[in-house]
């Protein structure tokens, strides 16, 4: 495989920072952007949603359509038409189009990063990395398409030829979250298209403009308008796509509540629907880091801090609970608390910012509810003063002494609140992680190779990180996705992901023919 990850910008260099700020100024002059329904090349209405800057909610970043169920249905009909052409194109041609899409995103990377700063308050470094990941997904799945086309090797016996092919399934509904506003919709859409499906993208209501830029880039690169539609909106157009009998595969990433609803709804198979829907559902988690007594705390403290508080804890992989050996727990808490006091909380467009505002008011209320509860049930070892001014800020907080069974220890909070517990040892910590219904990411700090091997074998998480931070999976290097109630799919950015968008077909031919028909 010739795939290589797209390099991120070197933000320590002034020219790189200045080019991003210039892109932001240009973007600001064009706000608000307009995000219509896009079906078969026609631009529909762009009314119903105002997506705002989480750092300055009075600034409207985009006016987007709230697509109706009828528009979602029209998008599926167009995609069914588009599939007839796109699905028949040779894999190599589809791969070329996806690579051209990657090139378009690369050309516009500054503007795309600036848009994430405004649309989702994603700090510059994270926004730039998100754009790189989107480029990676397009290029990785383009290579995967060619590999898929070659098919697997089967055993052959004399007198027969056995061939296995992976045919596209048909129409894919792609439903994405806001926290990776470009990378995640790009990954799921690119996979569907690479495997030969047509796609209808329903992006999160908080980040419609990033999705529009993706769809425009792919159309400009050569994806036919019928083969890729955009239906912005809140939940209802997503739910309409899930129920539509013309949809064959649903690729969803988001909360467990919505993901499970989709799994249930997609299982309904009405008489007129000649297939069973496949659902790829990547959901949330409660990600734990285990720190053993022999851990190097000089490594552990900054890595835990980064994992818990970067992007204000709004990554599905973010650390939310630390289980630390009691021999070092006191020191770890003291050091984490001190480091938390030193974090830079601020606006996403400031290069120094480590903890930006949360995505919306509802998120701020949710995090403050959990923080209040953590203070009531346990103790807050560190809590910053609320930053004043506009924006949906939540102060980074470290909570300790929580009782077993506290919701703060068992539920996904999706904000900058980290719980730390002292445990008797690694075995007890593993028991606690196993008792959770989730299985997304996990971490371990230990200098003992036997402990590393043991914990890796025991923990049910999809991605375990050892002696490093637990976020930042790279396409092709750390294929990403959860187990248990954190996900149903095979890993994004890894081998096997494209198979979920295909139907395997086997042909067995008798090669001992009685003569050939020559026309
Ligand atoms: N496992 C992963 O790879 C991964 C990655 C990123 C985010 N996440 C999870 O996503 C969540 C945050 O994202 P979010 O707030 O956008 O999630 P969400 O579930 O609220 O929304 C996700 C998408 O589903 C749509 N939607 C809402 N209701 C729907 C319905 N009834 N039918 C169909 N679609 C519907 C939304 O409009 C949005 O486009 C967190 O739980 C996080 O852990 C998981």
JSON list of N, CA and C and ligand atoms in Angstrom, two decimals, residues 175-180 184 202-206 233-236 238-239 242 252-256 258-259 261-262 282-285 315-316 412 414 440 480-482 486, ligand 1:
[
{"chain": "A", "resi": 175, "resn": "UNK", "atom": "N", "xyz": [-24.95, 9.58, 8.09]},
{"chain": "A", "resi": 175, "resn": "UNK", "atom": "CA", "xyz": [-25.44, 10.52, 9.12]},
{"chain": "A", "resi": 175, "resn": "UNK", "atom": "C", "xyz": [-24.29, 10.80, 10.07]},
{"chain": "A", "resi": 176, "resn": "UNK", "atom": "N", "xyz": [-23.87, 12.08, 10.12]},
{"chain": "A", "resi": 176, "resn": "UNK", "atom": "CA", "xyz": [-22.61, 12.38, 10.80]},
{"chain": "A", "resi": 176, "resn": "UNK", "atom": "C", "xyz": [-22.78, 13.33, 11.98]},
{"chain": "A", "resi": 177, "resn": "UNK", "atom": "N", "xyz": [-21.81, 13.32, 12.92]},
{"chain": "A", "resi": 177, "resn": "UNK", "atom": "CA", "xyz": [-21.84, 14.24, 14.07]},
{"chain": "A", "resi": 177, "resn": "UNK", "atom": "C", "xyz": [-21.07, 15.51, 13.75]},
{"chain": "A", "resi": 178, "resn": "UNK", "atom": "N", "xyz": [-21.03, 16.44, 14.72]},
{"chain": "A", "resi": 178, "resn": "UNK", "atom": "CA", "xyz": [-20.39, 17.74, 14.47]},
{"chain": "A", "resi": 178, "resn": "UNK", "atom": "C", "xyz": [-18.93, 17.76, 14.94]},
{"chain": "A", "resi": 179, "resn": "UNK", "atom": "N", "xyz": [-18.50, 16.81, 15.78]},
{"chain": "A", "resi": 179, "resn": "UNK", "atom": "CA", "xyz": [-17.22, 17.03, 16.48]},
{"chain": "A", "resi": 179, "resn": "UNK", "atom": "C", "xyz": [-16.00, 16.80, 15.60]},
{"chain": "A", "resi": 180, "resn": "UNK", "atom": "N", "xyz": [-16.17, 16.06, 14.50]},
{"chain": "A", "resi": 180, "resn": "UNK", "atom": "CA", "xyz": [-15.15, 16.04, 13.43]},
{"chain": "A", "resi": 180, "resn": "UNK", "atom": "C", "xyz": [-15.90, 16.47, 12.18]},
{"chain": "A", "resi": 184, "resn": "UNK", "atom": "N", "xyz": [-15.20, 13.08, 9.71]},
{"chain": "A", "resi": 184, "resn": "UNK", "atom": "CA", "xyz": [-16.13, 11.94, 9.83]},
{"chain": "A", "resi": 184, "resn": "UNK", "atom": "C", "xyz": [-17.11, 11.86, 8.66]},
{"chain": "A", "resi": 202, "resn": "UNK", "atom": "N", "xyz": [-26.44, 13.34, 5.48]},
{"chain": "A", "resi": 202, "resn": "UNK", "atom": "CA", "xyz": [-27.19, 14.18, 6.43]},
{"chain": "A", "resi": 202, "resn": "UNK", "atom": "C", "xyz": [-26.20, 14.58, 7.52]},
{"chain": "A", "resi": 203, "resn": "UNK", "atom": "N", "xyz": [-25.65, 15.79, 7.40]},
{"chain": "A", "resi": 203, "resn": "UNK", "atom": "CA", "xyz": [-24.66, 16.21, 8.39]},
{"chain": "A", "resi": 203, "resn": "UNK", "atom": "C", "xyz": [-25.32, 16.70, 9.67]},
{"chain": "A", "resi": 204, "resn": "UNK", "atom": "N", "xyz": [-24.52, 16.89, 10.71]},
{"chain": "A", "resi": 204, "resn": "UNK", "atom": "CA", "xyz": [-25.05, 17.42, 11.97]},
{"chain": "A", "resi": 204, "resn": "UNK", "atom": "C", "xyz": [-25.52, 18.86, 11.77]},
{"chain": "A", "resi": 205, "resn": "UNK", "atom": "N", "xyz": [-26.55, 19.20, 12.50]},
{"chain": "A", "resi": 205, "resn": "UNK", "atom": "CA", "xyz": [-27.13, 20.55, 12.39]},
{"chain": "A", "resi": 205, "resn": "UNK", "atom": "C", "xyz": [-26.14, 21.63, 12.83]},
{"chain": "A", "resi": 206, "resn": "UNK", "atom": "N", "xyz": [-25.13, 21.25, 13.63]},
{"chain": "A", "resi": 206, "resn": "UNK", "atom": "CA", "xyz": [-24.16, 22.24, 14.12]},
{"chain": "A", "resi": 206, "resn": "UNK", "atom": "C", "xyz": [-23.06, 22.51, 13.09]},
{"chain": "A", "resi": 233, "resn": "UNK", "atom": "N", "xyz": [-30.09, 19.27, 8.12]},
{"chain": "A", "resi": 233, "resn": "UNK", "atom": "CA", "xyz": [-31.26, 19.33, 9.00]},
{"chain": "A", "resi": 233, "resn": "UNK", "atom": "C", "xyz": [-30.94, 18.83, 10.39]},
{"chain": "A", "resi": 234, "resn": "UNK", "atom": "N", "xyz": [-31.94, 18.89, 11.26]},
{"chain": "A", "resi": 234, "resn": "UNK", "atom": "CA", "xyz": [-31.82, 18.28, 12.59]},
{"chain": "A", "resi": 234, "resn": "UNK", "atom": "C", "xyz": [-32.05, 16.78, 12.41]},
{"chain": "A", "resi": 235, "resn": "UNK", "atom": "N", "xyz": [-32.57, 16.11, 13.42]},
{"chain": "A", "resi": 235, "resn": "UNK", "atom": "CA", "xyz": [-32.76, 14.66, 13.35]},
{"chain": "A", "resi": 235, "resn": "UNK", "atom": "C", "xyz": [-33.75, 14.16, 12.28]},
{"chain": "A", "resi": 236, "resn": "UNK", "atom": "N", "xyz": [-34.90, 14.86, 12.08]},
{"chain": "A", "resi": 236, "resn": "UNK", "atom": "CA", "xyz": [-35.95, 14.26, 11.23]},
{"chain": "A", "resi": 236, "resn": "UNK", "atom": "C", "xyz": [-35.52, 13.82, 9.83]},
{"chain": "A", "resi": 238, "resn": "UNK", "atom": "N", "xyz": [-32.70, 12.76, 8.95]},
{"chain": "A", "resi": 238, "resn": "UNK", "atom": "CA", "xyz": [-31.89, 11.55, 9.19]},
{"chain": "A", "resi": 238, "resn": "UNK", "atom": "C", "xyz": [-32.80, 10.36, 9.45]},
{"chain": "A", "resi": 239, "resn": "UNK", "atom": "N", "xyz": [-33.81, 10.58, 10.29]},
{"chain": "A", "resi": 239, "resn": "UNK", "atom": "CA", "xyz": [-34.75, 9.49, 10.60]},
{"chain": "A", "resi": 239, "resn": "UNK", "atom": "C", "xyz": [-35.50, 9.07, 9.35]},
{"chain": "A", "resi": 242, "resn": "UNK", "atom": "N", "xyz": [-33.29, 6.82, 7.34]},
{"chain": "A", "resi": 242, "resn": "UNK", "atom": "CA", "xyz": [-33.15, 5.50, 7.98]},
{"chain": "A", "resi": 242, "resn": "UNK", "atom": "C", "xyz": [-34.34, 4.62, 7.64]},
{"chain": "A", "resi": 252, "resn": "UNK", "atom": "N", "xyz": [-23.65, 5.59, 10.33]},
{"chain": "A", "resi": 252, "resn": "UNK", "atom": "CA", "xyz": [-23.96, 6.61, 11.33]},
{"chain": "A", "resi": 252, "resn": "UNK", "atom": "C", "xyz": [-22.79, 6.73, 12.30]},
{"chain": "A", "resi": 253, "resn": "UNK", "atom": "N", "xyz": [-22.47, 7.95, 12.70]},
{"chain": "A", "resi": 253, "resn": "UNK", "atom": "CA", "xyz": [-21.58, 8.18, 13.84]},
{"chain": "A", "resi": 253, "resn": "UNK", "atom": "C", "xyz": [-22.22, 9.24, 14.70]},
{"chain": "A", "resi": 254, "resn": "UNK", "atom": "N", "xyz": [-22.34, 8.98, 16.00]},
{"chain": "A", "resi": 254, "resn": "UNK", "atom": "CA", "xyz": [-22.96, 9.94, 16.89]},
{"chain": "A", "resi": 254, "resn": "UNK", "atom": "C", "xyz": [-23.23, 9.32, 18.24]},
{"chain": "A", "resi": 255, "resn": "UNK", "atom": "N", "xyz": [-24.25, 9.82, 18.91]},
{"chain": "A", "resi": 255, "resn": "UNK", "atom": "CA", "xyz": [-24.52, 9.37, 20.28]},
{"chain": "A", "resi": 255, "resn": "UNK", "atom": "C", "xyz": [-25.14, 7.98, 20.31]},
{"chain": "A", "resi": 256, "resn": "UNK", "atom": "N", "xyz": [-24.99, 7.31, 21.45]},
{"chain": "A", "resi": 256, "resn": "UNK", "atom": "CA", "xyz": [-25.57, 5.99, 21.62]},
{"chain": "A", "resi": 256, "resn": "UNK", "atom": "C", "xyz": [-27.08, 6.02, 21.53]},
{"chain": "A", "resi": 258, "resn": "UNK", "atom": "N", "xyz": [-29.10, 7.98, 19.75]},
{"chain": "A", "resi": 258, "resn": "UNK", "atom": "CA", "xyz": [-29.56, 8.02, 18.36]},
{"chain": "A", "resi": 258, "resn": "UNK", "atom": "C", "xyz": [-29.12, 6.75, 17.62]},
{"chain": "A", "resi": 259, "resn": "UNK", "atom": "N", "xyz": [-27.91, 6.30, 17.88]},
{"chain": "A", "resi": 259, "resn": "UNK", "atom": "CA", "xyz": [-27.40, 5.11, 17.17]},
{"chain": "A", "resi": 259, "resn": "UNK", "atom": "C", "xyz": [-28.27, 3.89, 17.41]},
{"chain": "A", "resi": 261, "resn": "UNK", "atom": "N", "xyz": [-31.40, 3.91, 18.32]},
{"chain": "A", "resi": 261, "resn": "UNK", "atom": "CA", "xyz": [-32.70, 4.16, 17.67]},
{"chain": "A", "resi": 261, "resn": "UNK", "atom": "C", "xyz": [-32.60, 3.78, 16.19]},
{"chain": "A", "resi": 262, "resn": "UNK", "atom": "N", "xyz": [-31.48, 4.12, 15.57]},
{"chain": "A", "resi": 262, "resn": "UNK", "atom": "CA", "xyz": [-31.28, 3.81, 14.15]},
{"chain": "A", "resi": 262, "resn": "UNK", "atom": "C", "xyz": [-31.20, 2.30, 13.94]},
{"chain": "A", "resi": 282, "resn": "UNK", "atom": "N", "xyz": [-21.40, 3.93, 14.83]},
{"chain": "A", "resi": 282, "resn": "UNK", "atom": "CA", "xyz": [-20.26, 4.23, 15.72]},
{"chain": "A", "resi": 282, "resn": "UNK", "atom": "C", "xyz": [-20.73, 5.22, 16.78]},
{"chain": "A", "resi": 283, "resn": "UNK", "atom": "N", "xyz": [-20.64, 4.83, 18.04]},
{"chain": "A", "resi": 283, "resn": "UNK", "atom": "CA", "xyz": [-21.28, 5.63, 19.09]},
{"chain": "A", "resi": 283, "resn": "UNK", "atom": "C", "xyz": [-20.29, 6.08, 20.18]},
{"chain": "A", "resi": 284, "resn": "UNK", "atom": "N", "xyz": [-20.83, 6.55, 21.29]},
{"chain": "A", "resi": 284, "resn": "UNK", "atom": "CA", "xyz": [-19.99, 7.14, 22.33]},
{"chain": "A", "resi": 284, "resn": "UNK", "atom": "C", "xyz": [-19.37, 6.13, 23.28]},
{"chain": "A", "resi": 285, "resn": "UNK", "atom": "N", "xyz": [-18.63, 6.63, 24.26]},
{"chain": "A", "resi": 285, "resn": "UNK", "atom": "CA", "xyz": [-17.96, 5.73, 25.20]},
{"chain": "A", "resi": 285, "resn": "UNK", "atom": "C", "xyz": [-17.74, 6.40, 26.54]},
{"chain": "A", "resi": 315, "resn": "UNK", "atom": "N", "xyz": [-14.19, 14.84, 22.15]},
{"chain": "A", "resi": 315, "resn": "UNK", "atom": "CA", "xyz": [-13.83, 13.81, 21.16]},
{"chain": "A", "resi": 315, "resn": "UNK", "atom": "C", "xyz": [-14.41, 12.51, 21.69]},
{"chain": "A", "resi": 316, "resn": "UNK", "atom": "N", "xyz": [-14.87, 11.66, 20.80]},
{"chain": "A", "resi": 316, "resn": "UNK", "atom": "CA", "xyz": [-15.43, 10.39, 21.29]},
{"chain": "A", "resi": 316, "resn": "UNK", "atom": "C", "xyz": [-14.35, 9.59, 22.00]},
{"chain": "A", "resi": 412, "resn": "UNK", "atom": "N", "xyz": [-21.26, 8.87, 29.56]},
{"chain": "A", "resi": 412, "resn": "UNK", "atom": "CA", "xyz": [-20.48, 9.76, 28.70]},
{"chain": "A", "resi": 412, "resn": "UNK", "atom": "C", "xyz": [-20.90, 11.20, 28.99]},
{"chain": "A", "resi": 414, "resn": "UNK", "atom": "N", "xyz": [-18.94, 14.07, 27.72]},
{"chain": "A", "resi": 414, "resn": "UNK", "atom": "CA", "xyz": [-18.58, 14.82, 26.50]},
{"chain": "A", "resi": 414, "resn": "UNK", "atom": "C", "xyz": [-18.27, 16.27, 26.81]},
{"chain": "A", "resi": 440, "resn": "UNK", "atom": "N", "xyz": [-14.85, 1.86, 23.75]},
{"chain": "A", "resi": 440, "resn": "UNK", "atom": "CA", "xyz": [-14.30, 2.68, 22.65]},
{"chain": "A", "resi": 440, "resn": "UNK", "atom": "C", "xyz": [-12.79, 2.78, 22.78]},
{"chain": "A", "resi": 480, "resn": "UNK", "atom": "N", "xyz": [-9.91, 2.85, 13.62]},
{"chain": "A", "resi": 480, "resn": "UNK", "atom": "CA", "xyz": [-10.61, 3.35, 14.81]},
{"chain": "A", "resi": 480, "resn": "UNK", "atom": "C", "xyz": [-12.07, 2.91, 14.87]},
{"chain": "A", "resi": 481, "resn": "UNK", "atom": "N", "xyz": [-12.49, 2.48, 16.06]},
{"chain": "A", "resi": 481, "resn": "UNK", "atom": "CA", "xyz": [-13.91, 2.20, 16.28]},
{"chain": "A", "resi": 481, "resn": "UNK", "atom": "C", "xyz": [-14.12, 1.40, 17.54]},
{"chain": "A", "resi": 482, "resn": "UNK", "atom": "N", "xyz": [-15.37, 1.44, 18.04]},
{"chain": "A", "resi": 482, "resn": "UNK", "atom": "CA", "xyz": [-15.65, 0.86, 19.34]},
{"chain": "A", "resi": 482, "resn": "UNK", "atom": "C", "xyz": [-16.31, -0.51, 19.31]},
{"chain": "A", "resi": 486, "resn": "UNK", "atom": "N", "xyz": [-20.47, 0.80, 22.14]},
{"chain": "A", "resi": 486, "resn": "UNK", "atom": "CA", "xyz": [-19.80, 1.94, 21.48]},
{"chain": "A", "resi": 486, "resn": "UNK", "atom": "C", "xyz": [-19.78, 1.79, 19.96]},
{"chain": "B", "resi": 1, "resn": "LIG", "atom": "N1", "xyz": [-17.42, 6.20, 17.85]},
{"chain": "B", "resi": 1, "resn": "LIG", "atom": "C1", "xyz": [-17.02, 7.19, 17.09]},
{"chain": "B", "resi": 1, "resn": "LIG", "atom": "O1", "xyz": [-16.23, 7.00, 16.17]},
{"chain": "B", "resi": 1, "resn": "LIG", "atom": "C2", "xyz": [-17.54, 8.58, 17.34]},
{"chain": "B", "resi": 1, "resn": "LIG", "atom": "C3", "xyz": [-16.93, 9.65, 16.68]},
{"chain": "B", "resi": 1, "resn": "LIG", "atom": "C4", "xyz": [-17.42, 10.94, 16.90]},
{"chain": "B", "resi": 1, "resn": "LIG", "atom": "C5", "xyz": [-18.47, 11.16, 17.75]},
{"chain": "B", "resi": 1, "resn": "LIG", "atom": "N2", "xyz": [-19.04, 10.10, 18.40]},
{"chain": "B", "resi": 1, "resn": "LIG", "atom": "C6", "xyz": [-20.14, 10.32, 19.35]},
{"chain": "B", "resi": 1, "resn": "LIG", "atom": "O2", "xyz": [-21.04, 11.28, 18.81]},
{"chain": "B", "resi": 1, "resn": "LIG", "atom": "C7", "xyz": [-21.67, 12.01, 19.87]},
{"chain": "B", "resi": 1, "resn": "LIG", "atom": "C8", "xyz": [-21.57, 13.51, 19.59]},
{"chain": "B", "resi": 1, "resn": "LIG", "atom": "O3", "xyz": [-22.11, 13.81, 18.35]},
{"chain": "B", "resi": 1, "resn": "LIG", "atom": "P1", "xyz": [-23.58, 14.41, 18.13]},
{"chain": "B", "resi": 1, "resn": "LIG", "atom": "O4", "xyz": [-23.93, 15.26, 19.31]},
{"chain": "B", "resi": 1, "resn": "LIG", "atom": "O5", "xyz": [-23.59, 15.04, 16.78]},
{"chain": "B", "resi": 1, "resn": "LIG", "atom": "O6", "xyz": [-24.46, 13.10, 18.14]},
{"chain": "B", "resi": 1, "resn": "LIG", "atom": "P2", "xyz": [-26.01, 12.93, 17.83]},
{"chain": "B", "resi": 1, "resn": "LIG", "atom": "O7", "xyz": [-26.33, 11.50, 17.99]},
{"chain": "B", "resi": 1, "resn": "LIG", "atom": "O8", "xyz": [-26.82, 13.92, 18.59]},
{"chain": "B", "resi": 1, "resn": "LIG", "atom": "O9", "xyz": [-26.17, 13.35, 16.28]},
{"chain": "B", "resi": 1, "resn": "LIG", "atom": "C9", "xyz": [-25.49, 12.65, 15.26]},
{"chain": "B", "resi": 1, "resn": "LIG", "atom": "C10", "xyz": [-26.26, 12.81, 13.95]},
{"chain": "B", "resi": 1, "resn": "LIG", "atom": "O10", "xyz": [-27.51, 12.12, 14.04]},
{"chain": "B", "resi": 1, "resn": "LIG", "atom": "C11", "xyz": [-28.57, 12.99, 13.64]},
{"chain": "B", "resi": 1, "resn": "LIG", "atom": "N3", "xyz": [-29.80, 12.55, 14.29]},
{"chain": "B", "resi": 1, "resn": "LIG", "atom": "C12", "xyz": [-30.34, 13.00, 15.46]},
{"chain": "B", "resi": 1, "resn": "LIG", "atom": "N4", "xyz": [-31.49, 12.32, 15.72]},
{"chain": "B", "resi": 1, "resn": "LIG", "atom": "C13", "xyz": [-31.66, 11.42, 14.72]},
{"chain": "B", "resi": 1, "resn": "LIG", "atom": "C14", "xyz": [-32.62, 10.41, 14.44]},
{"chain": "B", "resi": 1, "resn": "LIG", "atom": "N5", "xyz": [-33.65, 10.18, 15.26]},
{"chain": "B", "resi": 1, "resn": "LIG", "atom": "N6", "xyz": [-32.48, 9.65, 13.34]},
{"chain": "B", "resi": 1, "resn": "LIG", "atom": "C15", "xyz": [-31.42, 9.84, 12.51]},
{"chain": "B", "resi": 1, "resn": "LIG", "atom": "N7", "xyz": [-30.47, 10.79, 12.72]},
{"chain": "B", "resi": 1, "resn": "LIG", "atom": "C16", "xyz": [-30.59, 11.56, 13.81]},
{"chain": "B", "resi": 1, "resn": "LIG", "atom": "C17", "xyz": [-28.07, 14.36, 14.04]},
{"chain": "B", "resi": 1, "resn": "LIG", "atom": "O11", "xyz": [-28.80, 15.37, 13.40]},
{"chain": "B", "resi": 1, "resn": "LIG", "atom": "C18", "xyz": [-26.61, 14.25, 13.61]},
{"chain": "B", "resi": 1, "resn": "LIG", "atom": "O12", "xyz": [-26.50, 14.42, 12.21]},
{"chain": "B", "resi": 1, "resn": "LIG", "atom": "C19", "xyz": [-20.92, 11.58, 21.13]},
{"chain": "B", "resi": 1, "resn": "LIG", "atom": "O13", "xyz": [-21.70, 10.62, 21.81]},
{"chain": "B", "resi": 1, "resn": "LIG", "atom": "C20", "xyz": [-19.64, 10.96, 20.61]},
{"chain": "B", "resi": 1, "resn": "LIG", "atom": "O14", "xyz": [-19.06, 10.02, 21.46]},
{"chain": "B", "resi": 1, "resn": "LIG", "atom": "C21", "xyz": [-18.60, 8.82, 18.20]}
]
